[in-house]
Coordinates of C-alpha atoms in Angstrom, one line a residue:
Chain R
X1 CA -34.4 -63.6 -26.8
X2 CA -35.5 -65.7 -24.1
X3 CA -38.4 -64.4 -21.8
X4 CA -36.5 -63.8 -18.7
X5 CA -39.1 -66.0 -16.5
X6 CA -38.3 -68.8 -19.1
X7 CA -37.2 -71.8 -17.0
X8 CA -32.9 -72.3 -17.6
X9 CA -33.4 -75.9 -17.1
X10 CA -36.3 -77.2 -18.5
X11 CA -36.6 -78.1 -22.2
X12 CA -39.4 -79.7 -24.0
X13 CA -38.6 -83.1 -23.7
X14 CA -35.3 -83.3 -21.0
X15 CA -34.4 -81.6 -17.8
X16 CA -30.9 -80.0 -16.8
X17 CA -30.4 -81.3 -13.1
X18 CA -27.4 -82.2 -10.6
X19 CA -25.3 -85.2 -10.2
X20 CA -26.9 -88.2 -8.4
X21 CA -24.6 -90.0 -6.7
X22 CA -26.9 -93.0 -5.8
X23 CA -27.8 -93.9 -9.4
X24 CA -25.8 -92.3 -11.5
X25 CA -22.2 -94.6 -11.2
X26 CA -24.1 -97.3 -12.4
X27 CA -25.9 -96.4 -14.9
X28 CA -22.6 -94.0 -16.8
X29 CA -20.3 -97.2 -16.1
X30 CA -22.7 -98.9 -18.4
X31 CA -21.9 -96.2 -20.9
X32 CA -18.0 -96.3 -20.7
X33 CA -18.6 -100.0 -21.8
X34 CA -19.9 -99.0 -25.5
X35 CA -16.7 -98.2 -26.9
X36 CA -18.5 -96.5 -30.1
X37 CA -20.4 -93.9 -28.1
X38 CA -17.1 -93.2 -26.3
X39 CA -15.4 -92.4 -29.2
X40 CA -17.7 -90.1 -30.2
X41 CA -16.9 -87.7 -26.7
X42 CA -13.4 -88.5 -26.1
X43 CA -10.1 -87.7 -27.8
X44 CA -8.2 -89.7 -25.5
X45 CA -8.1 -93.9 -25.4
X46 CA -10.9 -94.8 -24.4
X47 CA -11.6 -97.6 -21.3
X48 CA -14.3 -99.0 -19.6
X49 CA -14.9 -97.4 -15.8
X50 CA -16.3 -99.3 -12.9
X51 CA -18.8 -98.0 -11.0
X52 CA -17.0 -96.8 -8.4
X53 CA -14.4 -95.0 -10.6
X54 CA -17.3 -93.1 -12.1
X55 CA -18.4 -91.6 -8.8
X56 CA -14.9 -90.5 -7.9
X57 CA -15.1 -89.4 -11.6
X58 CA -17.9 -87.0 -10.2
X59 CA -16.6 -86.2 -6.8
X60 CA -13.8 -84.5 -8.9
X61 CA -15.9 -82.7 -11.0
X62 CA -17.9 -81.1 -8.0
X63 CA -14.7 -80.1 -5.9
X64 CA -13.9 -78.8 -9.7
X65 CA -17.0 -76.8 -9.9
X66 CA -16.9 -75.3 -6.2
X67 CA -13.2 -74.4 -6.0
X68 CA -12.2 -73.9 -9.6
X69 CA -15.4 -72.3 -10.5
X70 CA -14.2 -72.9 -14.5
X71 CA -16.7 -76.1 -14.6
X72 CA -20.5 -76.0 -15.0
X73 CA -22.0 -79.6 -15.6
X74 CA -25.4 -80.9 -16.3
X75 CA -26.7 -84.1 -16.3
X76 CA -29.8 -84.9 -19.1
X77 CA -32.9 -86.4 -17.7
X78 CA -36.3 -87.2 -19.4
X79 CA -39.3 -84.9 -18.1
X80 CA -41.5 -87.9 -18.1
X81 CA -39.9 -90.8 -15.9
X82 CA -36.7 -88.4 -14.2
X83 CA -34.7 -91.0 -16.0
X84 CA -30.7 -90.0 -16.8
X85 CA -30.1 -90.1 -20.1
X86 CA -26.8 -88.1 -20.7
X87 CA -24.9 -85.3 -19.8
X88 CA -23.8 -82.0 -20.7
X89 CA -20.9 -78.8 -19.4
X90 CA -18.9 -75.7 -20.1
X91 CA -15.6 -76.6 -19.0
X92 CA -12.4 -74.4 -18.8
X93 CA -14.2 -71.7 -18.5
X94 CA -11.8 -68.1 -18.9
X95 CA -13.6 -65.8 -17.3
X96 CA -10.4 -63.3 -18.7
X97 CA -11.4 -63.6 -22.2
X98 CA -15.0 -65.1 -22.2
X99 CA -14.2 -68.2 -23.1
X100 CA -15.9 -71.8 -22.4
X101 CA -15.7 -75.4 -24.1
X102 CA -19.1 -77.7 -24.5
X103 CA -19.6 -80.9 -24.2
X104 CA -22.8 -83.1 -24.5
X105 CA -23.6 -86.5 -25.3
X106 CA -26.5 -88.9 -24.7
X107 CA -25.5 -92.1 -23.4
X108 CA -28.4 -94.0 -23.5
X109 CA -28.5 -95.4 -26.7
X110 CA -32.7 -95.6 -26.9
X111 CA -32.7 -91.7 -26.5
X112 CA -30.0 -91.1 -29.4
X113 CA -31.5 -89.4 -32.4
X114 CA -34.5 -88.3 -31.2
X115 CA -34.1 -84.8 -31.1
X116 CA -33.0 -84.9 -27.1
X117 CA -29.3 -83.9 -28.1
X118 CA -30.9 -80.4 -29.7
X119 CA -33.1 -79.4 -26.6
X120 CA -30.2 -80.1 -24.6
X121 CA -27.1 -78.1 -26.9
X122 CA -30.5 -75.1 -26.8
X123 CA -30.0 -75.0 -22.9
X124 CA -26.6 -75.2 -22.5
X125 CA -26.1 -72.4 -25.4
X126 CA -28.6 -70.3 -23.3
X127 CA -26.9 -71.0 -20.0
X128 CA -23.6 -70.1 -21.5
X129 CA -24.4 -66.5 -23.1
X130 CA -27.3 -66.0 -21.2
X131 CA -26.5 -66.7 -17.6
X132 CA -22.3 -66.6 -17.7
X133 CA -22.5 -63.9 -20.0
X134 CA -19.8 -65.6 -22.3
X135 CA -17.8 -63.9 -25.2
X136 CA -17.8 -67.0 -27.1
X137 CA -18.1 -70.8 -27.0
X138 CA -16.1 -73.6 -28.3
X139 CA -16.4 -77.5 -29.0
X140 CA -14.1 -80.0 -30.2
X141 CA -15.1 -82.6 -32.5
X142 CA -13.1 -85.3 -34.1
X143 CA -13.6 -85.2 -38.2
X144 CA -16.1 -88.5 -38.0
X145 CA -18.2 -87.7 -36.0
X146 CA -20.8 -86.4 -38.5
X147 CA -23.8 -86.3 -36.2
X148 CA -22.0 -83.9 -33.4
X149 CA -20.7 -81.9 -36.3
X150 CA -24.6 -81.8 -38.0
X151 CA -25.9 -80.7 -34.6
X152 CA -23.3 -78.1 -34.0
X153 CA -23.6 -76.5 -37.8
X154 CA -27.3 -76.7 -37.0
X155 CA -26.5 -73.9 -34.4
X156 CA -24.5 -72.0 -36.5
X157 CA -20.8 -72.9 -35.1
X158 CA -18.0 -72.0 -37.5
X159 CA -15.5 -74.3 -38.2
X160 CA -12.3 -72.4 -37.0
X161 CA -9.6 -75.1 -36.3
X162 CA -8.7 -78.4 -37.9
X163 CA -5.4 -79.7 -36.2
X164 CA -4.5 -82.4 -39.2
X165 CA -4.2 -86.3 -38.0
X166 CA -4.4 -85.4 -34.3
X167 CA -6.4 -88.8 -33.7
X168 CA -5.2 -92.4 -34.8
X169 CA -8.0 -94.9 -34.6
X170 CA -8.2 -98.0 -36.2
X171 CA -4.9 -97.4 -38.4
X172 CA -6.9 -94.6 -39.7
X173 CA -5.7 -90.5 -39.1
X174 CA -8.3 -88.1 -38.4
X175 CA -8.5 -84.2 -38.0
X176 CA -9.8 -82.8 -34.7
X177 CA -12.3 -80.1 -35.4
X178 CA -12.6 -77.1 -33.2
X179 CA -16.2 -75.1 -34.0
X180 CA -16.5 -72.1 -32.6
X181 CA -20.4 -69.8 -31.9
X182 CA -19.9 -66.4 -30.6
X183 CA -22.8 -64.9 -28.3
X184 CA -23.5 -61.8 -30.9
X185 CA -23.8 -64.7 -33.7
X186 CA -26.0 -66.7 -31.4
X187 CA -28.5 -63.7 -30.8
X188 CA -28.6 -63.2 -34.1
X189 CA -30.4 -66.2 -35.4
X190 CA -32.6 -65.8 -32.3
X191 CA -33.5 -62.6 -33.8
X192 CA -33.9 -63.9 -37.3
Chain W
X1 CA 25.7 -89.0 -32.7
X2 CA 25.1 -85.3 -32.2
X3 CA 23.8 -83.6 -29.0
X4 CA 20.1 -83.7 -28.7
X5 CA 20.0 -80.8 -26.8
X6 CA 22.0 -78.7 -28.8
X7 CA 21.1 -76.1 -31.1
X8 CA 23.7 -72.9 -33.1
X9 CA 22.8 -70.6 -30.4
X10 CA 21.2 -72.1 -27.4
X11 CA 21.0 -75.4 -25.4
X12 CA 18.2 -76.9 -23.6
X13 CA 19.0 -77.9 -19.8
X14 CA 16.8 -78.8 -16.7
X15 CA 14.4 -76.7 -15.9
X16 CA 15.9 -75.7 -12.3
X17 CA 13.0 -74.8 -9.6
X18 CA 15.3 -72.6 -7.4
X19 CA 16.5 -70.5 -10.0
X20 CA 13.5 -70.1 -11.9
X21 CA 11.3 -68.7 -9.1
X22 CA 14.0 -66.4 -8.1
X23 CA 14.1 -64.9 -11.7
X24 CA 11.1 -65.4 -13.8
X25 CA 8.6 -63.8 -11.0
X26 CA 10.8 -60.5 -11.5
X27 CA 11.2 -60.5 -15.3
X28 CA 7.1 -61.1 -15.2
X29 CA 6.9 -57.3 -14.4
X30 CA 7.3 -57.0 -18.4
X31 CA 3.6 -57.1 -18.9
X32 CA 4.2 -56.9 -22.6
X33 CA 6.1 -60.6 -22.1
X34 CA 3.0 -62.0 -19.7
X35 CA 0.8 -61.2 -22.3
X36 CA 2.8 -62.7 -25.0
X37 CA 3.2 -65.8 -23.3
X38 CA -0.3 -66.6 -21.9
X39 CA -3.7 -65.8 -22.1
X40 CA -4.6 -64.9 -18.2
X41 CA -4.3 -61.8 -16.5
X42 CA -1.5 -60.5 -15.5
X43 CA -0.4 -61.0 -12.3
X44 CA 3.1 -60.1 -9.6
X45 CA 4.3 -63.3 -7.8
X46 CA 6.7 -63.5 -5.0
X47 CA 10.3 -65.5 -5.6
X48 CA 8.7 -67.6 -2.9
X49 CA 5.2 -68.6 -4.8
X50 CA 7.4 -68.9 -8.0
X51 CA 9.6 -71.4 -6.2
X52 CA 6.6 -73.3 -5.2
X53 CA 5.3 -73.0 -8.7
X54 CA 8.1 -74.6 -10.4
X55 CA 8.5 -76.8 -7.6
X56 CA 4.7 -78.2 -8.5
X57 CA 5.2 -77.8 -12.6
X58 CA 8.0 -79.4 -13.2
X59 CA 9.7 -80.8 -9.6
X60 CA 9.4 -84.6 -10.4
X61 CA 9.0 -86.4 -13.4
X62 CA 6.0 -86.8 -15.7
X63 CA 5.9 -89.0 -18.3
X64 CA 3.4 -86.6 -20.5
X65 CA 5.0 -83.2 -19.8
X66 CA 8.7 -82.2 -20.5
X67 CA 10.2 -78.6 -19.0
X68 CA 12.7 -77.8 -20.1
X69 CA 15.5 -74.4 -19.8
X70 CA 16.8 -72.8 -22.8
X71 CA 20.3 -71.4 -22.1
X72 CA 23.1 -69.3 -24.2
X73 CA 25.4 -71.7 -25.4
X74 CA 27.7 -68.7 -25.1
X75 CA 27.9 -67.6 -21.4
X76 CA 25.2 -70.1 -20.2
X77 CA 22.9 -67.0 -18.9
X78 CA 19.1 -68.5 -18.8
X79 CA 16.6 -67.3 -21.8
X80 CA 13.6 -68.7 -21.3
X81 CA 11.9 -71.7 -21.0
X82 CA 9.6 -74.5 -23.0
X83 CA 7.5 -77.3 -22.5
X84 CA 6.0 -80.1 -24.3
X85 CA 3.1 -81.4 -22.5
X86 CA 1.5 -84.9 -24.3
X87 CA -2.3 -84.4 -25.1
X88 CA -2.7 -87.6 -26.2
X89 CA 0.0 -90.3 -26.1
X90 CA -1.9 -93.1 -28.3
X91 CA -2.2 -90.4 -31.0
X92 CA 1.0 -88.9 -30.5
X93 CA 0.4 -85.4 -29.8
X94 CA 1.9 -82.7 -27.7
X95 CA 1.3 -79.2 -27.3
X96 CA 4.0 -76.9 -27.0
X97 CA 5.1 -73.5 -25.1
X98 CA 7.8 -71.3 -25.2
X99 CA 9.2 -68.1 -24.3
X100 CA 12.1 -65.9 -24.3
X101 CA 11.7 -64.1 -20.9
X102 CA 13.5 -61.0 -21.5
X103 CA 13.2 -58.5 -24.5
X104 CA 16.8 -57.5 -24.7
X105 CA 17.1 -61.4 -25.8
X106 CA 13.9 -61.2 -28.1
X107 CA 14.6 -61.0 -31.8
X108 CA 18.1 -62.6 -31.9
X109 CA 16.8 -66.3 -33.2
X110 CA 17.5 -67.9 -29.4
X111 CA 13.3 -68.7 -29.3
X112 CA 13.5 -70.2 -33.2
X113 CA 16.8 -72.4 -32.1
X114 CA 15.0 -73.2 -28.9
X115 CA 11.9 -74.5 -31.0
X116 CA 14.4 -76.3 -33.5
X117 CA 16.1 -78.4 -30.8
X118 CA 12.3 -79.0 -28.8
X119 CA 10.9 -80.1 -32.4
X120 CA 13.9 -82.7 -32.6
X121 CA 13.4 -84.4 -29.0
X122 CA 9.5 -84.5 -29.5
X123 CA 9.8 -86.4 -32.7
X124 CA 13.4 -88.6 -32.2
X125 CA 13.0 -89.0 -28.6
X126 CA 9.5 -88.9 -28.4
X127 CA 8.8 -90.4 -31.4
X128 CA 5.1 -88.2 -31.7
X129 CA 3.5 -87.8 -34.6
X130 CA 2.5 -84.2 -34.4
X131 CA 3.4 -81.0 -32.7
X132 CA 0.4 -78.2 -31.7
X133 CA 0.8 -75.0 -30.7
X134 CA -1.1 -71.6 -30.0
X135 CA -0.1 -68.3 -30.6
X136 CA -2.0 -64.8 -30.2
X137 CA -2.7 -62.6 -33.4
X138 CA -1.0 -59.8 -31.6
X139 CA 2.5 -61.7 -31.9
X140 CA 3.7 -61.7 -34.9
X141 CA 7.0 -62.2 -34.5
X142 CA 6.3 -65.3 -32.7
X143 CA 3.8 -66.5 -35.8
X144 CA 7.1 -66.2 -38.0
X145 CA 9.2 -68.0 -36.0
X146 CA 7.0 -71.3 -35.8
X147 CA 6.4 -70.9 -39.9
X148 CA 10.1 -70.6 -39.9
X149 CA 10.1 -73.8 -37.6
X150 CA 7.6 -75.8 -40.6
X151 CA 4.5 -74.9 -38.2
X152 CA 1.8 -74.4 -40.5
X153 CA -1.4 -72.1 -39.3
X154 CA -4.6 -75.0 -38.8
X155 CA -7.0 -72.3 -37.9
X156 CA -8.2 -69.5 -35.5
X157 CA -10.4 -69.5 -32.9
X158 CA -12.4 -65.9 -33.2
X159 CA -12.1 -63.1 -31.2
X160 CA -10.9 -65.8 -28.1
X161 CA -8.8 -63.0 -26.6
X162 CA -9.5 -59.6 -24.8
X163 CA -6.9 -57.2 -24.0
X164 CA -7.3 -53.6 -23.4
X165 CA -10.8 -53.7 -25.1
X166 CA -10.0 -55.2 -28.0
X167 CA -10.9 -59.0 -29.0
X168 CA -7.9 -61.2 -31.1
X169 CA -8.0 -64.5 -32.6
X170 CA -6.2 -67.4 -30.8
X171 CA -4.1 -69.0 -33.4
X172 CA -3.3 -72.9 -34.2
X173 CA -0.5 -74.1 -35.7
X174 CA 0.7 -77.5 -36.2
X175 CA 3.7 -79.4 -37.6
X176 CA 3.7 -83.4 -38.5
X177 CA 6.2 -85.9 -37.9
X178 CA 6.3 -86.2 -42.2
X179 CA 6.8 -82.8 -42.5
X180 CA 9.6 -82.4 -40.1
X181 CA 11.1 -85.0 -41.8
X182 CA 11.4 -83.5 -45.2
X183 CA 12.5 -80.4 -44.1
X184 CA 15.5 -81.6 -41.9
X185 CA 16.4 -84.7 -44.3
X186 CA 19.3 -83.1 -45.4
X187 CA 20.7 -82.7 -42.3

């Protein structure tokens, strides 16, 4: 178990923090431009967002967060230079049945593989069972992406859905893979 | 060419906003229904916030989400509803819901014809490639009905429900364009 005055937000190497709305649009439009990475975190056709689509991209997601209350969203930033690096949430979050979907992904493709992707998934399991008290946690992966599907196994997800050829990309089906990590499964292996 | 909205039993029609919110809100005092048909609390509405609920769901049209009323073909009475709402159009996937409001009309294969006639307009009118669905352990009549349909089970995600103290798996079931095919060929 986590020390209770251990610090939510702050992992080894990266920092949980807000949405800025000066710097961010342009640096996450960038992102939306490299079609592979964009793949990797969405199901649906990918495009490329301007600048100024991306910050009413985040205006929604903070009316989202204050009305709807089902959306918690992180960005990634670097302890050393504050820099933004990527972003993480628990969306759809059923309060009902303690229920929340993750998402994560590191945009800028210097800080990929380097072990940022891990201290980040850490926090964002902690905040989930730790802070919302959630039942259970879900992500949903398409079949090829290996690395997302490495990280979440690393953390002891369970495969528990594969909806069969529910992507076409490149004249090639894929399954979409839904993992699943309950919070008494998730203290265990802190225990262990 | 035959009817496309035209099953043995029951016919799909437009969904009618008026009518709906004056009926469904009442029929929703059937708990056992509301927790059949979907996963958040149960709740009482006025006709007038049903109304405006319909009204928002399904009052114009939208190109990714198709309401639609399922009716006796025999006295025209209203049964229920379903709706096939496009995750992803350039994979060619919908999700689908449906329910039979009433249980003196449960059991009696209108929700199975229902699914039969929704399966044929999302893949000949459509044209999608796959049809998703989830279901709640604690229905099992329902799970038969979809196998019944072609649905096969995909998976279940643990424990994602809590009624009454005790957790259920939400079920996924799925049916391709391929294998609709070869179970209707003959007809």
């Amino acid at each position: 178990m986590f020390a209770i005055q251990t610090q939510l937000f702050e992992a080894k190497d990266v920092r949980f923090g807000p949405i800025d709305h000066e710097t961010h649009p342009d640096i996450e439009s960038r992102w939306t431009h490299d079609d592979e990475f964009m793949r990797q975190m969405e199901l649906k056709p990918v495009r490329p967002l301007s600048p100024a689509m991306v910050k009413k991209q985040y205006e929604a997601i903070e009316k989202e967060m204050e009305e709807q209350r089902d959306l918690f969203y992180f960005t990634i930033r670097t302890r050393e230079e504050d820099r933004f690096i990527g972003m993480a949430s628990i969306e759809y979050v059923d309060w009902t049945n303690g229920n929340g979907f993750l998402t994560l992904g590191i945009g800028e493709p210097a800080f990929r593989r380097k072990g940022y992707g891990t201290q980040a998934l850490n926090m964002l399991l902690r905040y989930a069972f730790g802070e919302l008290n959630l039942f259970r946690v879900t992500a949903v992966v398409p079949a090829y992406n290996e690395g997302a599907l490495r990280l979440f196994h690393k953390f002891g997800f369970v495969e528990e859905v594969r909806r069969r050829k529910a992507l076409h990309r490149d004249g090639q089906f894929w399954d979409i893979i839904g993992l699943g990590l309950l919070n008494a499964e998730w203290q265990e292996q802190d225990r262990a | 060419m035959k009817d496309l909205y035209r099953g043995t039993l029951v016919r799909l029609s437009a969904a009618d906003p008026e009518e709906l919110g004056k009926t469904v809100p009442a029929w929703s005092r059937d708990t056992e229904f509301v927790r059949l048909f979907g996963t958040g609390p149960a709740r009482l509405h006025s006709s007038r916030a049903g109304v405006e609920f319909y009204k928002k769901e399904m009052g114009q049209e939208n190109p990714t989400h198709y309401w639609f009323s399922i009716r006796a073909l025999d006295d025209n009475r209203l049964l229920g509803e379903t709706d096939l709402e496009i995750e992803n159009i350039a994979a060619g996937e919908a999700f689908i819901g449906i329910g039979i409001y009433k249980r003196d009309d449960w059991g009696k294969g209108y929700g199975s014809d229902a699914m039969r006639i929704a399966l044929r307009y999302a893949f000949t009118e459509l044209n999608l490639r796959r049809v998703s669905l989830t279901v709640f352990e604690y229905n099992p009549r329902a799970i038969r009905s979809y196998e019944k349909c072609g649905f096969q089970i995909e998976g279940r995600r643990r424990a994602a429900l809590l009624k009454d103290g005790k957790r259920w798996d939400m079920i996924y079931m799925g049916i391709l364009f391929d294998e609709w095919k070869e179970l209707n060929n003959e007809k």
